[in-house]
mmCIF file of C-alpha atoms and ligand atoms in Angstrom:
data_model
loop_
_atom_site.group_PDB
_atom_site.id
_atom_site.type_symbol
_atom_site.label_atom_id
_atom_site.label_comp_id
_atom_site.label_asym_id
_atom_site.label_seq_id
_atom_site.Cartn_x
_atom_site.Cartn_y
_atom_site.Cartn_z
ATOM 1 C CA MET S 163 -4.604 0.009 -9.297
ATOM 2 C CA THR S 164 -4.671 0.117 -4.732
ATOM 3 C CA HIS S 165 -7.417 2.534 -3.655
ATOM 4 C CA ASP S 166 -5.621 4.218 -0.831
ATOM 5 C CA GLY S 167 -7.002 6.641 -1.002
ATOM 6 C CA THR S 168 -6.912 10.698 -2.777
ATOM 7 C CA MET S 169 -3.848 12.880 -2.817
ATOM 8 C CA LEU S 170 -4.763 15.362 -4.537
ATOM 9 C CA ALA S 171 -8.243 16.643 -5.294
ATOM 10 C CA VAL S 172 -9.330 19.955 -7.015
ATOM 11 C CA GLU S 173 -12.100 20.773 -7.707
ATOM 12 C CA GLY S 174 -14.288 23.680 -9.734
ATOM 13 C CA VAL S 175 -11.281 25.784 -10.279
ATOM 14 C CA VAL S 176 -11.354 28.591 -12.096
ATOM 15 C CA ALA S 177 -8.790 30.612 -12.751
ATOM 16 C CA GLY S 178 -6.407 33.121 -15.575
ATOM 17 C CA TYR S 179 -3.637 35.710 -15.705
ATOM 18 C CA GLY S 180 -5.333 38.946 -14.545
ATOM 19 C CA ARG S 181 -8.509 39.257 -16.633
ATOM 20 C CA VAL S 182 -8.584 36.661 -18.251
ATOM 21 C CA GLN S 183 -9.877 33.772 -17.054
ATOM 22 C CA VAL S 184 -7.584 29.784 -19.052
ATOM 23 C CA LEU S 185 -9.649 27.606 -16.063
ATOM 24 C CA HIS S 186 -13.345 27.171 -16.727
ATOM 25 C CA GLY S 187 -13.857 25.665 -13.129
ATOM 26 C CA VAL S 188 -11.964 22.329 -14.496
ATOM 27 C CA SER S 189 -11.899 18.888 -11.435
ATOM 28 C CA VAL S 190 -9.649 16.786 -10.911
ATOM 29 C CA GLN S 191 -8.393 14.448 -8.800
ATOM 30 C CA VAL S 192 -4.381 11.715 -8.303
ATOM 31 C CA ARG S 193 -5.197 8.869 -6.333
ATOM 32 C CA ARG S 194 -1.640 7.859 -4.534
ATOM 33 C CA ARG S 195 0.302 6.303 -6.631
ATOM 34 C CA GLU S 196 -1.313 7.100 -9.296
ATOM 35 C CA ILE S 197 0.755 8.197 -12.466
ATOM 36 C CA VAL S 198 -2.662 10.459 -13.894
ATOM 37 C CA THR S 199 -1.981 12.696 -17.332
ATOM 38 C CA LEU S 200 -3.503 15.807 -18.764
ATOM 39 C CA ASN S 201 -3.218 15.417 -22.409
ATOM 40 C CA GLY S 202 -5.062 18.402 -24.381
ATOM 41 C CA PRO S 203 -4.043 20.675 -27.632
ATOM 42 C CA ASN S 204 -2.130 24.200 -26.583
ATOM 43 C CA GLY S 205 -3.734 26.229 -25.387
ATOM 44 C CA ALA S 206 -5.954 24.292 -23.205
ATOM 45 C CA GLY S 207 -5.042 25.655 -19.879
ATOM 46 C CA LYS S 208 -2.810 22.503 -18.669
ATOM 47 C CA THR S 209 0.567 24.219 -17.550
ATOM 48 C CA THR S 210 -1.929 27.091 -15.540
ATOM 49 C CA LEU S 211 -3.347 24.012 -13.702
ATOM 50 C CA LEU S 212 -0.058 22.389 -11.724
ATOM 51 C CA ASN S 213 0.066 26.755 -12.021
ATOM 52 C CA ALA S 214 -2.684 26.903 -9.347
ATOM 53 C CA ILE S 215 -1.702 23.509 -8.296
ATOM 54 C CA MET S 216 1.908 25.020 -7.532
ATOM 55 C CA GLY S 217 0.224 28.492 -6.052
ATOM 56 C CA VAL S 218 1.764 30.320 -9.092
ATOM 57 C CA VAL S 219 -1.840 31.649 -10.328
ATOM 58 C CA THR S 220 -4.919 31.557 -7.866
ATOM 59 C CA PRO S 221 -7.812 30.400 -7.974
ATOM 60 C CA ARG S 222 -10.673 32.998 -8.615
ATOM 61 C CA ASN S 223 -13.312 29.567 -7.463
ATOM 62 C CA GLY S 224 -12.350 26.212 -5.875
ATOM 63 C CA GLN S 225 -10.581 23.943 -4.026
ATOM 64 C CA ILE S 226 -7.448 21.950 -3.590
ATOM 65 C CA ARG S 227 -5.965 19.636 -1.662
ATOM 66 C CA LEU S 228 -3.339 17.859 -1.449
ATOM 67 C CA LEU S 229 -4.488 14.876 1.250
ATOM 68 C CA ASP S 230 -6.664 16.807 3.944
ATOM 69 C CA ARG S 231 -4.435 20.206 3.642
ATOM 70 C CA ASP S 232 -6.148 23.361 1.588
ATOM 71 C CA LEU S 233 -3.370 24.464 -1.059
ATOM 72 C CA VAL S 234 -5.378 27.881 -1.466
ATOM 73 C CA GLY S 235 -3.603 30.658 -1.217
ATOM 74 C CA VAL S 236 -0.552 28.299 0.600
ATOM 75 C CA GLY S 237 2.348 29.193 -2.249
ATOM 76 C CA PRO S 238 4.812 28.327 -3.939
ATOM 77 C CA GLU S 239 7.651 27.746 -1.971
ATOM 78 C CA ARG S 240 6.339 26.063 0.119
ATOM 79 C CA MET S 241 4.590 23.194 -1.775
ATOM 80 C CA VAL S 242 8.807 21.521 -2.070
ATOM 81 C CA HIS S 243 8.294 20.559 2.434
ATOM 82 C CA LEU S 244 4.790 19.054 1.303
ATOM 83 C CA GLY S 245 6.351 17.057 -0.685
ATOM 84 C CA VAL S 246 5.111 18.608 -4.367
ATOM 85 C CA GLY S 247 7.479 18.434 -6.981
ATOM 86 C CA TYR S 248 7.565 20.224 -9.970
ATOM 87 C CA VAL S 249 9.261 19.604 -13.571
ATOM 88 C CA PRO S 250 8.244 22.623 -15.363
ATOM 89 C CA GLU S 251 8.038 23.353 -18.991
ATOM 90 C CA ARG S 252 10.470 23.358 -21.380
ATOM 91 C CA ARG S 253 12.748 22.340 -18.400
ATOM 92 C CA GLN S 254 14.723 25.285 -16.007
ATOM 93 C CA ILE S 255 17.051 23.798 -15.296
ATOM 94 C CA PHE S 256 20.311 26.244 -14.759
ATOM 95 C CA ALA S 257 22.480 26.042 -17.860
ATOM 96 C CA SER S 258 25.806 27.531 -16.482
ATOM 97 C CA MET S 259 26.161 25.185 -13.679
ATOM 98 C CA THR S 260 27.601 22.082 -13.626
ATOM 99 C CA VAL S 261 24.633 18.899 -13.234
ATOM 100 C CA LEU S 262 26.632 18.155 -9.868
ATOM 101 C CA ASP S 263 25.098 21.647 -8.477
ATOM 102 C CA ASN S 264 22.124 21.095 -10.326
ATOM 103 C CA LEU S 265 21.143 18.526 -8.196
ATOM 104 C CA TRP S 266 22.347 19.928 -4.955
ATOM 105 C CA LEU S 267 19.871 22.866 -5.670
ATOM 106 C CA GLY S 268 17.228 20.233 -5.488
ATOM 107 C CA ALA S 269 17.862 19.854 -2.312
ATOM 108 C CA TYR S 270 18.593 23.154 -0.770
ATOM 109 C CA HIS S 271 15.679 22.817 1.925
ATOM 110 C CA ARG S 272 16.953 19.955 3.428
ATOM 111 C CA LEU S 273 20.020 21.509 3.649
ATOM 112 C CA GLY S 274 20.747 22.749 7.300
ATOM 113 C CA ARG S 275 17.556 20.494 8.677
ATOM 114 C CA GLU S 276 19.265 16.800 7.815
ATOM 115 C CA GLU S 277 22.825 15.205 7.504
ATOM 116 C CA LYS S 278 24.213 15.105 4.485
ATOM 117 C CA ARG S 279 24.641 11.754 4.185
ATOM 118 C CA TYR S 280 20.579 11.667 3.738
ATOM 119 C CA ILE S 281 21.250 14.190 0.163
ATOM 120 C CA LEU S 282 23.883 11.924 -0.581
ATOM 121 C CA GLN S 283 21.658 8.983 -0.803
ATOM 122 C CA GLU S 284 18.655 11.223 -2.572
ATOM 123 C CA MET S 285 21.984 11.968 -5.128
ATOM 124 C CA GLU S 286 23.094 8.052 -4.912
ATOM 125 C CA ARG S 287 19.072 7.073 -6.132
ATOM 126 C CA VAL S 288 19.165 9.627 -9.216
ATOM 127 C CA PHE S 289 22.317 8.577 -10.205
ATOM 128 C CA THR S 290 20.891 5.192 -9.932
ATOM 129 C CA ILE S 291 18.302 6.101 -12.266
ATOM 130 C CA PHE S 292 20.166 8.110 -14.118
ATOM 131 C CA PRO S 293 23.749 6.487 -15.138
ATOM 132 C CA VAL S 294 24.151 9.916 -17.565
ATOM 133 C CA LEU S 295 24.605 12.275 -14.355
ATOM 134 C CA ARG S 296 27.369 10.257 -13.019
ATOM 135 C CA GLU S 297 29.004 10.344 -15.708
ATOM 136 C CA ARG S 298 28.295 14.081 -15.940
ATOM 137 C CA GLU S 299 28.427 14.913 -13.807
ATOM 138 C CA ARG S 300 31.069 18.618 -13.483
ATOM 139 C CA GLN S 301 29.179 18.583 -16.522
ATOM 140 C CA VAL S 302 27.556 22.652 -17.644
ATOM 141 C CA ALA S 303 24.243 21.538 -17.322
ATOM 142 C CA GLY S 304 23.917 23.835 -20.538
ATOM 143 C CA THR S 305 25.633 21.403 -22.490
ATOM 144 C CA LEU S 306 23.427 17.999 -21.748
ATOM 145 C CA SER S 307 20.961 16.851 -25.294
ATOM 146 C CA GLY S 308 18.250 17.275 -24.435
ATOM 147 C CA GLY S 309 17.322 14.276 -22.697
ATOM 148 C CA GLN S 310 20.086 14.490 -20.187
ATOM 149 C CA GLN S 311 18.364 18.386 -19.860
ATOM 150 C CA GLN S 312 15.296 17.044 -19.003
ATOM 151 C CA MET S 313 16.355 13.998 -16.352
ATOM 152 C CA LEU S 314 18.495 16.147 -15.216
ATOM 153 C CA ALA S 315 15.874 18.466 -14.010
ATOM 154 C CA LEU S 316 13.854 14.765 -12.727
ATOM 155 C CA GLY S 317 16.399 14.232 -10.825
ATOM 156 C CA ARG S 318 16.652 17.845 -9.795
ATOM 157 C CA ALA S 319 12.490 17.419 -8.352
ATOM 158 C CA LEU S 320 13.751 13.533 -6.884
ATOM 159 C CA MET S 321 16.688 15.480 -4.431
ATOM 160 C CA ALA S 322 13.672 16.818 -3.195
ATOM 161 C CA LYS S 323 12.372 13.284 -2.276
ATOM 162 C CA PRO S 324 8.241 14.343 -2.896
ATOM 163 C CA ASP S 325 5.490 12.110 -2.503
ATOM 164 C CA LEU S 326 3.764 13.759 -5.556
ATOM 165 C CA LEU S 327 5.705 14.848 -8.757
ATOM 166 C CA LEU S 328 3.552 17.381 -10.990
ATOM 167 C CA LEU S 329 5.887 17.196 -14.440
ATOM 168 C CA ASP S 330 4.819 19.632 -17.769
ATOM 169 C CA GLU S 331 5.320 17.978 -21.167
ATOM 170 C CA PRO S 332 8.383 15.416 -19.846
ATOM 171 C CA SER S 333 8.648 14.282 -24.170
ATOM 172 C CA LEU S 334 8.352 18.209 -24.969
ATOM 173 C CA GLY S 335 11.495 17.944 -29.000
ATOM 174 C CA LEU S 336 12.528 14.831 -27.874
ATOM 175 C CA ALA S 337 13.398 11.748 -29.587
ATOM 176 C CA PRO S 338 10.823 9.028 -29.712
ATOM 177 C CA LEU S 339 13.835 6.830 -27.633
ATOM 178 C CA VAL S 340 14.193 9.645 -25.130
ATOM 179 C CA VAL S 341 10.515 9.952 -24.496
ATOM 180 C CA ALA S 342 10.217 6.062 -24.212
ATOM 181 C CA GLU S 343 13.085 5.736 -21.637
ATOM 182 C CA ILE S 344 11.273 9.251 -19.528
ATOM 183 C CA MET S 345 8.320 7.194 -19.617
ATOM 184 C CA ARG S 346 10.777 3.547 -18.062
ATOM 185 C CA VAL S 347 11.763 6.158 -15.609
ATOM 186 C CA ILE S 348 8.335 7.704 -15.041
ATOM 187 C CA ALA S 349 6.941 4.155 -14.511
ATOM 188 C CA GLU S 350 9.558 3.094 -12.043
ATOM 189 C CA LEU S 351 8.936 6.048 -9.501
ATOM 190 C CA ARG S 352 5.682 5.071 -8.956
ATOM 191 C CA ARG S 353 6.398 0.993 -8.474
ATOM 192 C CA GLY S 354 9.122 3.172 -5.888
ATOM 193 C CA GLY S 355 6.217 5.100 -4.319
ATOM 194 C CA MET S 356 5.374 8.073 -6.079
ATOM 195 C CA THR S 357 2.391 9.897 -6.941
ATOM 196 C CA VAL S 358 2.529 11.553 -11.158
ATOM 197 C CA LEU S 359 -0.121 13.524 -12.546
ATOM 198 C CA LEU S 360 1.615 14.041 -16.151
ATOM 199 C CA VAL S 361 0.529 16.898 -18.253
ATOM 200 C CA GLU S 362 2.034 15.738 -21.814
ATOM 201 C CA GLN S 363 1.194 16.287 -25.375
ATOM 202 C CA ASN S 364 2.529 12.758 -26.396
ATOM 203 C CA ALA S 365 -0.950 11.481 -25.585
ATOM 204 C CA LYS S 366 0.317 7.567 -26.785
ATOM 205 C CA ALA S 367 3.189 7.124 -24.590
ATOM 206 C CA ALA S 368 1.693 8.701 -21.635
ATOM 207 C CA LEU S 369 -1.039 6.810 -21.711
ATOM 208 C CA ALA S 370 1.342 4.009 -22.365
ATOM 209 C CA ILE S 371 1.894 3.779 -18.174
ATOM 210 C CA ALA S 372 -0.535 6.320 -16.739
ATOM 211 C CA ASP S 373 -3.875 4.862 -14.959
ATOM 212 C CA ARG S 374 -5.864 7.504 -15.966
ATOM 213 C CA GLY S 375 -5.929 10.106 -17.523
ATOM 214 C CA TYR S 376 -8.024 13.811 -18.135
ATOM 215 C CA VAL S 377 -8.166 15.243 -21.113
ATOM 216 C CA MET S 378 -8.245 19.317 -21.049
ATOM 217 C CA GLU S 379 -9.881 21.570 -24.288
ATOM 218 C CA GLY S 380 -10.757 25.265 -23.449
ATOM 219 C CA GLY S 381 -9.462 25.032 -20.349
ATOM 220 C CA ARG S 382 -12.663 22.326 -19.292
ATOM 221 C CA ILE S 383 -12.172 19.042 -18.509
ATOM 222 C CA ALA S 384 -13.710 17.090 -22.543
ATOM 223 C CA LEU S 385 -13.004 13.958 -21.355
ATOM 224 C CA GLU S 386 -12.269 11.587 -18.183
ATOM 225 C CA GLY S 387 -11.853 7.602 -17.953
ATOM 226 C CA ARG S 388 -9.205 4.519 -17.475
ATOM 227 C CA ALA S 389 -6.199 5.358 -19.814
ATOM 228 C CA GLN S 390 -7.248 2.256 -22.017
ATOM 229 C CA GLU S 391 -10.118 3.021 -21.893
ATOM 230 C CA LEU S 392 -8.744 6.814 -23.686
ATOM 231 C CA LEU S 393 -6.043 4.860 -25.687
ATOM 232 C CA ALA S 394 -9.102 3.242 -27.517
ATOM 233 C CA ASP S 395 -11.501 5.859 -27.818
ATOM 234 C CA GLU S 396 -12.778 7.523 -31.115
ATOM 235 C CA ARG S 397 -12.232 10.467 -30.481
ATOM 236 C CA VAL S 398 -8.696 10.242 -28.827
ATOM 237 C CA GLN S 399 -7.501 8.626 -31.370
ATOM 238 C CA ARG S 400 -8.775 11.120 -34.038
ATOM 239 C CA ALA S 401 -7.394 13.909 -31.984
ATOM 240 C CA TYR S 402 -3.809 12.803 -30.862
ATOM 241 C CA LEU S 403 -3.203 10.102 -31.294
ATOM 242 C CA GLY S 404 -4.071 10.658 -35.318
ATOM 243 C CA GLY S 405 -0.378 11.039 -35.855
ATOM 244 C CA ARG S 406 0.858 14.598 -36.638
ATOM 245 C CA GLY S 407 -0.662 17.153 -38.522
ATOM 246 C CA ARG S 408 -3.835 15.517 -38.014
ATOM 247 C CA GLY S 409 -3.949 16.208 -34.916
ATOM 248 C CA ALA S 410 -5.095 18.916 -32.309
ATOM 249 C CA ARG S 411 -0.882 18.738 -31.988
ATOM 250 C CA THR S 412 -0.540 22.547 -33.530
ATOM 251 C CA GLU S 413 2.906 22.703 -32.366
ATOM 252 C CA ASN S 414 5.974 20.513 -33.753
ATOM 253 C CA PRO S 415 9.142 20.442 -31.592
HETATM 254 P P1 ATP I 563 0.803 24.373 -23.341
HETATM 255 O O1 ATP I 563 0.783 22.686 -23.647
HETATM 256 O O2 ATP I 563 1.196 25.964 -25.264
HETATM 257 O O3 ATP I 563 1.986 25.444 -22.382
HETATM 258 P P2 ATP I 563 -2.068 24.880 -22.549
HETATM 259 O O4 ATP I 563 -2.648 22.935 -22.918
HETATM 260 O O5 ATP I 563 -0.296 23.914 -21.416
HETATM 261 O O6 ATP I 563 -0.925 24.755 -23.788
HETATM 262 P P3 ATP I 563 -1.765 26.737 -20.741
HETATM 263 O O7 ATP I 563 -0.288 27.490 -20.914
HETATM 264 O O8 ATP I 563 -2.007 26.923 -19.558
HETATM 265 O O9 ATP I 563 -2.404 25.855 -21.679
HETATM 266 O O10 ATP I 563 -2.829 27.711 -21.635
HETATM 267 C C1 ATP I 563 -4.330 28.357 -21.142
HETATM 268 C C2 ATP I 563 -3.826 29.791 -21.713
HETATM 269 O O11 ATP I 563 -3.485 30.836 -21.442
HETATM 270 C C3 ATP I 563 -3.911 30.659 -23.442
HETATM 271 O O12 ATP I 563 -5.030 30.780 -24.273
HETATM 272 C C4 ATP I 563 -2.278 31.677 -22.817
HETATM 273 O O13 ATP I 563 -2.056 32.152 -23.728
HETATM 274 C C5 ATP I 563 -3.108 31.494 -21.357
HETATM 275 N N1 ATP I 563 -1.398 31.915 -20.949
HETATM 276 C C6 ATP I 563 -0.686 31.442 -20.510
HETATM 277 N N2 ATP I 563 -0.027 31.812 -19.339
HETATM 278 C C7 ATP I 563 -0.044 32.860 -19.556
HETATM 279 C C8 ATP I 563 0.702 34.635 -19.059
HETATM 280 N N3 ATP I 563 1.539 34.099 -18.285
HETATM 281 N N4 ATP I 563 -0.558 35.733 -19.178
HETATM 282 C C9 ATP I 563 -1.552 35.621 -20.479
HETATM 283 N N5 ATP I 563 -2.601 34.116 -20.690
HETATM 284 C C10 ATP I 563 -1.373 33.576 -20.368
#
């Protein structure tokens, strides 16, 4: 791992919805070109933390910085311009639109600012990463398999040329082989220079490609460390790697 500076710094963030406080002072750092995982049971606050980073929820306290920029108050619609790509849980692709149109939408903010050929270059890159999307470019997105829809969601985020990807449960509901393929792609993106914050309940698959990880419980960081250390940690093994039914995993998609 290279120590070439912090890309994302979340410090002491307190946030929630209305009067419900979900995050009770959360600090997370992601360095450039790192894959950092965020594990933890349902309801721990992982999605809320991503929402706070994206500006969907506004922290009541604490700081969030992307490089030198204060992200608090920036708002989600600006994030794509700052180089942050977000793939929300359950993908949220446009089901009635074609694969191609979904990908174009990922580059909407570049249209009119850049020559079309640069955007087409990006699309070519996405098709190289996910050949199945090229094969199915005219297909209506809602008719793709779950794994293909996840690939489309990732591909759409890549169309914006982000420097930092926030991924919320990309493996949710997918078969093991597809999960492995998604993880392989994430690792490959990082080799190409991407920085990734990866929320995952599948701790084993995520930590296998990660540099470092955080475990969140009850709106707090309960554990943090290098990926290998977390994989070997008894508490992590008991809670997340012990197989279905024994662990903290309460959902079995
Ligand atoms: P999951 O894997 O289930 O998404 P998570 O760790 O991502 O879990 P969050 O989605 O951040 O957890 O939820 C944390 C808490 O915030 C939960 O108690 C949840 O009920 C609550 N919550 C989430 N979204 C909202 C909302 N829009 N309004 C009110 N409460 C919410």
